């Protein structure tokens, strides 16, 4: 059938294979110089070249296929030159599998309120010591080439929301011009440069941006500017404007998303890749994902509970430790608590995407998602 026709895109060292689709939901594979990623996939975030609290061996053991890191942070500390001198990001942090780096555009705006944008680039102040720096499309590519990730992102402008249609359009058009400069600046063929769709919450601009990015010779496509405070239904609506216009033979990456329900809703609308600090950040705050929603481990009602966090979870935390013990670790501020919670939350999202992939391959994605969402409540337990 057409749903299981194998569709392939090959560019240098990168091949995307669309194995199967079920409605808009897709099961695929993306091969990179450091291994093949099975999609849909959740990418743990390692902003400072570390997935906070975990040894990379543990990150691998929970089924992570690819991690994300940040140009902005690594450029400021320890610098791209130092990482390059140490053999690149994979060797420096001892992570042998694929890595994706974000380009820095988004972080400049979210961390440096005093950044100034012009046609050529962005001038910003370091959030660490206030020192002045500048990124351009060319320097963002140069830095990402020194870091050496498998997937690198175009330098874009994510217009701060809420804003006008006119400003969103200007930012989108600049992002398109900057993508052409990123493509021209790129020198390595062992890195995949993804373009980024912008357009805020404006349906016409989303369609225009999707069409423009779809025409470019890039091996994958990021969808940016979402999950920045807009209502969830609006984000889902923007995805519905965007993904139908993208080529079927390239992976789609929804940047900075997110929650378990957003991952499932994103997959239903044709997204293949996700990243977010949510599971790791929530975990360090004692908020743990369970099939019924979110559990706050500090709650007194767990003081004598011998059961694991999630009896249906296959992570090492849930195999070995009780809710009572986890609660004790959080109340005494022991670092082991942060580690065990991070492991569980990451495994929860990685397994959710593994289950989604199985459901797509078996043409039962919609019922899998409906069933899963009917159990999952967004209010804390
Ligand atoms: N991370 C989350 N959203 C975005 C975005 O719009 N652009 C970039 N570069 N990174 C992001
Ligand atoms: Zn678990």
Coordinates of C-alpha atoms and ligand atoms in Angstrom, one line a residue:
X1 CA 0.0 0.0 0.0
X2 CA 1.0 3.6 -0.3
X3 CA 1.3 3.9 3.5
X4 CA 4.1 1.4 3.6
X5 CA 5.9 2.6 0.4
X6 CA 9.5 3.2 1.3
X7 CA 10.4 6.8 0.5
X8 CA 14.1 7.9 0.8
X9 CA 16.1 11.1 0.8
X10 CA 19.9 10.8 0.5
X11 CA 22.3 13.7 1.1
X12 CA 26.0 13.2 1.7
X13 CA 26.2 11.0 4.8
X14 CA 22.5 11.3 5.7
X15 CA 19.6 9.2 4.6
X16 CA 16.0 9.6 5.7
X17 CA 13.7 6.6 5.1
X18 CA 9.9 7.0 5.6
X19 CA 9.0 3.4 6.5
X20 CA 5.4 3.8 7.1
X21 CA 2.7 6.3 7.7
X22 CA -0.6 6.0 9.6
X23 CA -2.7 9.1 8.8
X24 CA -0.2 11.9 9.2
X25 CA 1.8 10.0 11.8
X26 CA 5.1 8.6 10.4
X27 CA 7.6 5.9 11.3
X28 CA 11.0 6.5 9.8
X29 CA 14.8 6.2 10.2
X30 CA 17.5 8.9 9.8
X31 CA 21.0 7.6 9.4
X32 CA 23.9 9.8 10.5
X33 CA 27.7 9.3 10.8
X34 CA 27.2 8.3 14.5
X35 CA 24.3 5.9 14.0
X36 CA 20.7 5.6 12.8
X37 CA 17.8 7.2 14.6
X38 CA 14.4 5.5 14.6
X39 CA 11.6 8.0 14.6
X40 CA 9.4 9.4 16.1
X41 CA 12.1 10.2 18.7
X42 CA 12.5 12.3 21.8
X43 CA 16.0 13.9 22.2
X44 CA 17.2 14.5 25.8
X45 CA 18.7 18.0 26.3
X46 CA 22.4 18.3 27.2
X47 CA 22.8 22.1 27.1
X48 CA 26.2 22.2 28.7
X49 CA 27.5 19.1 27.0
X50 CA 25.9 17.0 29.8
X51 CA 22.4 15.6 30.3
X52 CA 22.2 17.0 33.8
X53 CA 23.0 14.5 36.6
X54 CA 23.6 11.5 34.2
X55 CA 26.6 9.7 33.0
X56 CA 26.3 9.3 29.1
X57 CA 26.4 5.5 29.7
X58 CA 23.1 5.9 31.6
X59 CA 21.7 8.2 28.9
X60 CA 22.4 5.4 26.4
X61 CA 21.0 2.7 28.7
X62 CA 17.6 4.3 28.8
X63 CA 17.3 4.1 25.0
X64 CA 18.3 7.7 24.1
X65 CA 19.2 7.6 20.4
X66 CA 20.3 11.3 20.0
X67 CA 20.9 14.2 22.3
X68 CA 20.7 17.9 21.8
X69 CA 23.2 20.5 22.9
X70 CA 23.4 24.3 22.6
X71 CA 25.7 26.5 20.5
X72 CA 25.0 29.5 22.7
X73 CA 26.2 27.9 25.9
X74 CA 29.2 26.0 24.5
X75 CA 30.4 29.1 22.6
X76 CA 30.4 31.1 25.9
X77 CA 31.9 28.2 28.0
X78 CA 34.2 26.4 27.3
X79 CA 34.3 27.9 23.7
X80 CA 34.0 26.1 20.4
X81 CA 37.7 26.2 19.9
X82 CA 38.4 24.3 23.1
X83 CA 35.8 21.7 22.2
X84 CA 37.4 21.3 18.8
X85 CA 40.8 21.0 20.4
X86 CA 39.5 18.2 22.6
X87 CA 38.4 16.3 19.5
X88 CA 34.8 17.6 19.1
X89 CA 31.7 17.3 21.2
X90 CA 31.2 13.5 20.9
X91 CA 34.7 12.8 22.3
X92 CA 34.7 15.7 24.7
X93 CA 31.5 14.5 26.5
X94 CA 31.9 10.8 25.8
X95 CA 28.6 10.4 23.9
X96 CA 29.2 8.1 20.9
X97 CA 25.7 8.5 19.3
X98 CA 24.2 11.3 17.2
X99 CA 24.2 14.9 18.5
X100 CA 22.1 17.8 17.3
X101 CA 23.1 21.4 18.2
X102 CA 20.7 24.3 18.2
X103 CA 22.1 27.4 16.5
X104 CA 22.0 29.9 19.3
X105 CA 19.4 32.3 17.8
X106 CA 16.7 31.2 20.1
X107 CA 18.9 31.1 23.2
X108 CA 20.2 34.6 22.6
X109 CA 16.7 35.9 22.8
X110 CA 15.5 33.8 25.7
X111 CA 18.5 34.4 27.9
X112 CA 19.7 37.9 26.8
X113 CA 17.0 40.5 27.0
X114 CA 19.3 43.1 25.7
X115 CA 20.1 41.5 22.3
X116 CA 19.9 43.7 19.2
X117 CA 19.0 42.2 15.8
X118 CA 19.9 43.6 12.4
X119 CA 20.0 42.2 8.9
X120 CA 23.5 40.8 9.3
X121 CA 23.1 39.1 12.8
X122 CA 22.5 39.5 16.5
X123 CA 24.6 41.4 19.1
X124 CA 24.0 40.2 22.6
X125 CA 25.4 40.2 26.2
X126 CA 26.5 37.0 27.9
X127 CA 24.1 35.9 30.6
X128 CA 27.2 34.8 32.6
X129 CA 29.4 38.0 32.7
X130 CA 27.6 40.6 30.6
X131 CA 30.3 40.6 28.0
X132 CA 29.3 41.6 24.4
X133 CA 29.2 39.1 21.6
X134 CA 27.8 38.8 18.1
X135 CA 26.3 35.9 16.1
X136 CA 25.7 35.9 12.4
X137 CA 24.4 33.0 10.2
X138 CA 28.0 32.5 9.1
X139 CA 29.5 32.4 12.7
X140 CA 26.7 30.2 14.0
X141 CA 27.6 27.6 11.3
X142 CA 31.3 28.1 12.0
X143 CA 30.8 27.4 15.7
X144 CA 28.6 24.4 15.0
X145 CA 31.2 23.0 12.6
X146 CA 33.8 23.3 15.4
X147 CA 31.5 21.6 17.9
X148 CA 31.0 18.8 15.3
X149 CA 27.4 17.6 15.9
X150 CA 25.7 15.4 13.3
X151 CA 22.7 17.7 12.9
X152 CA 23.2 21.4 13.0
X153 CA 20.4 24.1 12.9
X154 CA 20.1 27.2 10.8
X155 CA 20.5 30.5 12.5
X156 CA 16.9 31.8 12.8
X157 CA 14.9 34.5 14.5
X158 CA 12.0 33.3 16.7
X159 CA 9.9 36.4 17.0
X160 CA 9.0 37.0 20.7
X161 CA 5.2 36.5 21.2
X162 CA 2.8 38.2 21.3
X163 CA 3.8 40.5 18.4
X164 CA 2.3 41.9 15.2
X165 CA 1.7 40.1 11.9
X166 CA 4.1 42.6 10.3
X167 CA 6.9 41.8 12.8
X168 CA 6.3 38.1 12.5
X169 CA 6.5 38.4 8.7
X170 CA 9.8 40.4 8.9
X171 CA 11.3 37.9 11.2
X172 CA 10.2 35.0 9.0
X173 CA 11.6 36.6 5.9
X174 CA 14.9 37.3 7.7
X175 CA 15.0 33.7 8.8
X176 CA 14.6 32.6 5.2
X177 CA 17.5 34.9 4.0
X178 CA 19.6 33.7 6.8
X179 CA 19.0 30.1 5.8
X180 CA 20.5 30.8 2.4
X181 CA 23.5 32.3 4.1
X182 CA 23.8 29.3 6.4
X183 CA 23.7 26.9 3.4
X184 CA 26.4 29.0 1.6
X185 CA 28.6 29.1 4.8
X186 CA 28.6 25.4 5.5
X187 CA 31.9 23.6 4.6
X188 CA 31.5 20.1 6.2
X189 CA 29.6 17.3 4.5
X190 CA 29.4 15.1 7.6
X191 CA 26.9 17.4 9.2
X192 CA 23.2 17.8 8.2
X193 CA 22.0 21.4 8.2
X194 CA 18.2 21.7 9.0
X195 CA 16.3 24.7 7.9
X196 CA 13.7 26.2 10.3
X197 CA 10.1 27.1 9.6
X198 CA 8.9 30.2 11.5
X199 CA 5.8 32.4 11.1
X200 CA 4.6 32.6 14.7
X201 CA 0.9 31.9 15.1
X202 CA -0.1 33.4 11.7
X203 CA -1.5 30.7 9.4
X204 CA -0.6 32.5 6.2
X205 CA 3.0 33.0 7.3
X206 CA 3.3 29.4 8.5
X207 CA 2.2 28.2 5.0
X208 CA 4.6 30.7 3.3
X209 CA 7.5 29.6 5.5
X210 CA 6.8 25.9 5.1
X211 CA 6.7 26.3 1.3
X212 CA 10.0 28.3 1.3
X213 CA 11.9 25.8 3.5
X214 CA 10.4 22.9 1.6
X215 CA 12.1 24.2 -1.6
X216 CA 15.6 24.4 -0.1
X217 CA 18.2 21.7 -0.5
X218 CA 18.4 20.7 3.2
X219 CA 18.2 17.1 4.6
X220 CA 15.7 18.0 7.4
X221 CA 13.4 20.6 8.6
X222 CA 12.9 22.3 12.0
X223 CA 9.6 23.8 13.1
X224 CA 10.4 26.7 15.4
X225 CA 8.5 29.5 17.1
X226 CA 6.0 27.2 18.8
X227 CA 5.4 26.3 22.5
X228 CA 6.4 29.9 23.4
X229 CA 3.3 30.6 25.5
X230 CA 0.5 30.2 22.9
X231 CA -2.5 28.0 23.8
X232 CA -2.0 24.3 22.9
X233 CA -4.8 24.2 20.3
X234 CA -3.1 27.1 18.5
X235 CA 0.2 25.2 18.4
X236 CA -1.6 22.2 17.0
X237 CA -3.4 24.4 14.4
X238 CA 0.0 25.8 13.3
X239 CA 1.4 22.3 12.9
X240 CA -1.6 21.5 10.7
X241 CA -0.8 24.5 8.5
X242 CA 2.9 23.5 8.3
X243 CA 3.5 19.7 8.0
X244 CA 1.3 19.0 4.9
X245 CA 3.4 21.5 2.9
X246 CA 6.7 19.8 3.9
X247 CA 8.4 17.1 1.7
X248 CA 7.5 13.6 2.9
X249 CA 11.0 12.4 2.4
X250 CA 12.7 14.6 5.1
X251 CA 12.5 14.4 8.9
X252 CA 10.5 17.2 10.7
X253 CA 11.7 18.4 14.1
X254 CA 9.4 20.3 16.4
X255 CA 11.8 22.5 18.4
X256 CA 11.5 22.8 22.2
X257 CA 8.4 20.5 22.6
X258 CA 7.6 19.2 25.1
X259 CA 5.1 17.5 27.3
X260 CA 3.9 13.9 26.8
X261 CA 0.5 15.1 25.3
X262 CA 2.3 17.5 22.9
X263 CA 4.6 14.7 21.7
X264 CA 1.6 12.5 20.9
X265 CA -0.4 15.4 19.3
X266 CA 2.8 16.4 17.3
X267 CA 3.3 12.8 16.0
X268 CA -0.4 12.8 15.0
X269 CA 0.3 15.9 12.9
X270 CA 3.4 14.5 11.1
X271 CA 6.3 15.4 13.5
X272 CA 9.3 13.0 13.8
X273 CA 11.6 14.6 16.3
X274 CA 11.2 16.5 19.6
X275 CA 13.4 17.9 22.3
X276 CA 12.7 19.6 25.6
X277 CA 14.2 20.3 29.0
X278 CA 10.8 19.5 30.6
X279 CA 11.5 15.9 31.7
X280 CA 14.9 16.6 33.2
X281 CA 13.9 19.9 34.8
X282 CA 10.6 18.5 36.2
X283 CA 12.5 15.5 37.5
X284 CA 14.9 17.7 39.4
X285 CA 11.9 19.4 40.9
X286 CA 10.5 16.1 42.1
X287 CA 7.7 16.0 39.4
X288 CA 7.5 12.5 37.9
X289 CA 5.6 11.3 34.9
X290 CA 3.2 8.5 35.4
X291 CA 0.5 7.1 33.1
X292 CA -2.1 9.0 35.1
X293 CA -0.3 12.3 34.8
X294 CA 2.3 13.9 37.0
X295 CA 3.3 12.8 40.6
X296 CA 4.9 15.2 43.1
X297 CA 7.2 13.0 45.1
X298 CA 7.5 15.4 48.0
X299 CA 3.8 14.8 48.9
X300 CA 3.3 13.4 52.4
X301 CA 1.0 10.7 51.1
X302 CA 4.0 8.9 49.5
X303 CA 6.0 8.7 52.8
X304 CA 5.2 5.0 53.4
X305 CA 4.5 3.9 49.8
X306 CA 6.5 0.8 48.9
X307 CA 5.3 0.8 45.3
X308 CA 7.6 2.1 42.5
X309 CA 7.0 5.5 40.9
X310 CA 5.3 3.8 37.9
X311 CA 4.6 0.0 38.1
X312 CA 4.4 -0.1 34.3
X313 CA 7.8 1.5 33.7
X314 CA 10.9 -0.5 32.8
X315 CA 13.5 2.1 34.0
X316 CA 16.1 1.1 36.7
X317 CA 14.5 3.6 39.2
X318 CA 11.2 1.8 39.0
X319 CA 12.7 -1.6 39.0
X320 CA 14.5 -1.0 42.3
X321 CA 13.3 1.9 44.4
X322 CA 10.1 2.8 46.2
X323 CA 8.1 6.1 46.2
X324 CA 9.0 6.3 50.0
X325 CA 12.7 6.1 49.2
X326 CA 12.5 8.7 46.4
X327 CA 10.5 11.0 48.7
X328 CA 13.2 10.6 51.4
X329 CA 16.0 11.5 48.9
X330 CA 14.1 14.7 47.8
X331 CA 13.4 15.8 51.3
X332 CA 17.0 15.4 52.4
X333 CA 18.2 17.0 49.1
X334 CA 20.4 14.0 48.2
X335 CA 21.8 14.2 44.7
X336 CA 20.8 10.6 44.1
X337 CA 17.1 11.7 44.1
X338 CA 17.8 14.1 41.2
X339 CA 19.5 11.3 39.2
X340 CA 16.8 8.7 39.8
X341 CA 14.0 11.1 38.9
X342 CA 15.8 12.3 35.7
X343 CA 16.3 8.7 34.6
X344 CA 12.7 7.8 35.1
X345 CA 11.3 10.9 33.3
X346 CA 13.5 10.6 30.3
X347 CA 12.8 6.9 30.0
X348 CA 9.1 7.7 30.2
X349 CA 9.2 10.0 27.1
X350 CA 11.6 7.8 25.2
X351 CA 9.4 4.8 25.8
X352 CA 6.3 6.8 24.8
X353 CA 7.9 7.5 21.4
X354 CA 8.9 3.8 21.1
X355 CA 5.3 2.8 21.7
X356 CA 4.1 5.5 19.3
X357 CA 6.4 4.0 16.6
X358 CA 5.1 0.5 17.2
X359 CA 1.5 1.8 17.0
X360 CA 2.2 3.6 13.7
X361 CA 3.8 0.5 12.2
X362 CA 0.7 -1.4 13.1
X363 CA -1.8 1.2 11.8
X364 CA -3.3 1.9 15.2
X365 CA -1.8 5.2 16.1
X366 CA -5.0 7.2 16.6
X367 CA -6.5 4.6 19.1
X368 CA -3.1 4.3 20.9
X369 CA -3.1 8.1 21.4
X370 CA -6.7 8.4 22.4
X371 CA -6.3 5.6 24.9
X372 CA -3.1 7.0 26.3
X373 CA -4.5 10.6 26.6
X374 CA -7.7 9.4 28.3
X375 CA -5.6 8.1 31.2
X376 CA -3.2 11.0 31.4
X377 CA -4.4 14.0 33.5
X378 CA -2.5 17.2 33.4
X379 CA -3.3 18.0 37.1
X380 CA -0.6 16.9 39.6
X381 CA -1.2 13.8 41.7
Ligands
LIG1 N1 14.0 26.0 20.3 C1 12.7 26.2 20.5 N2 12.1 27.0 19.6 C2 13.1 27.4 18.7 C3 13.2 28.2 17.6 O1 12.2 28.8 17.1 N3 14.4 28.3 17.0 C4 15.5 27.7 17.4 N4 16.7 27.9 16.8 N5 15.5 26.9 18.5 C5 14.3 26.8 19.2
LIG2 ZN1 10.6 4.5 35.8

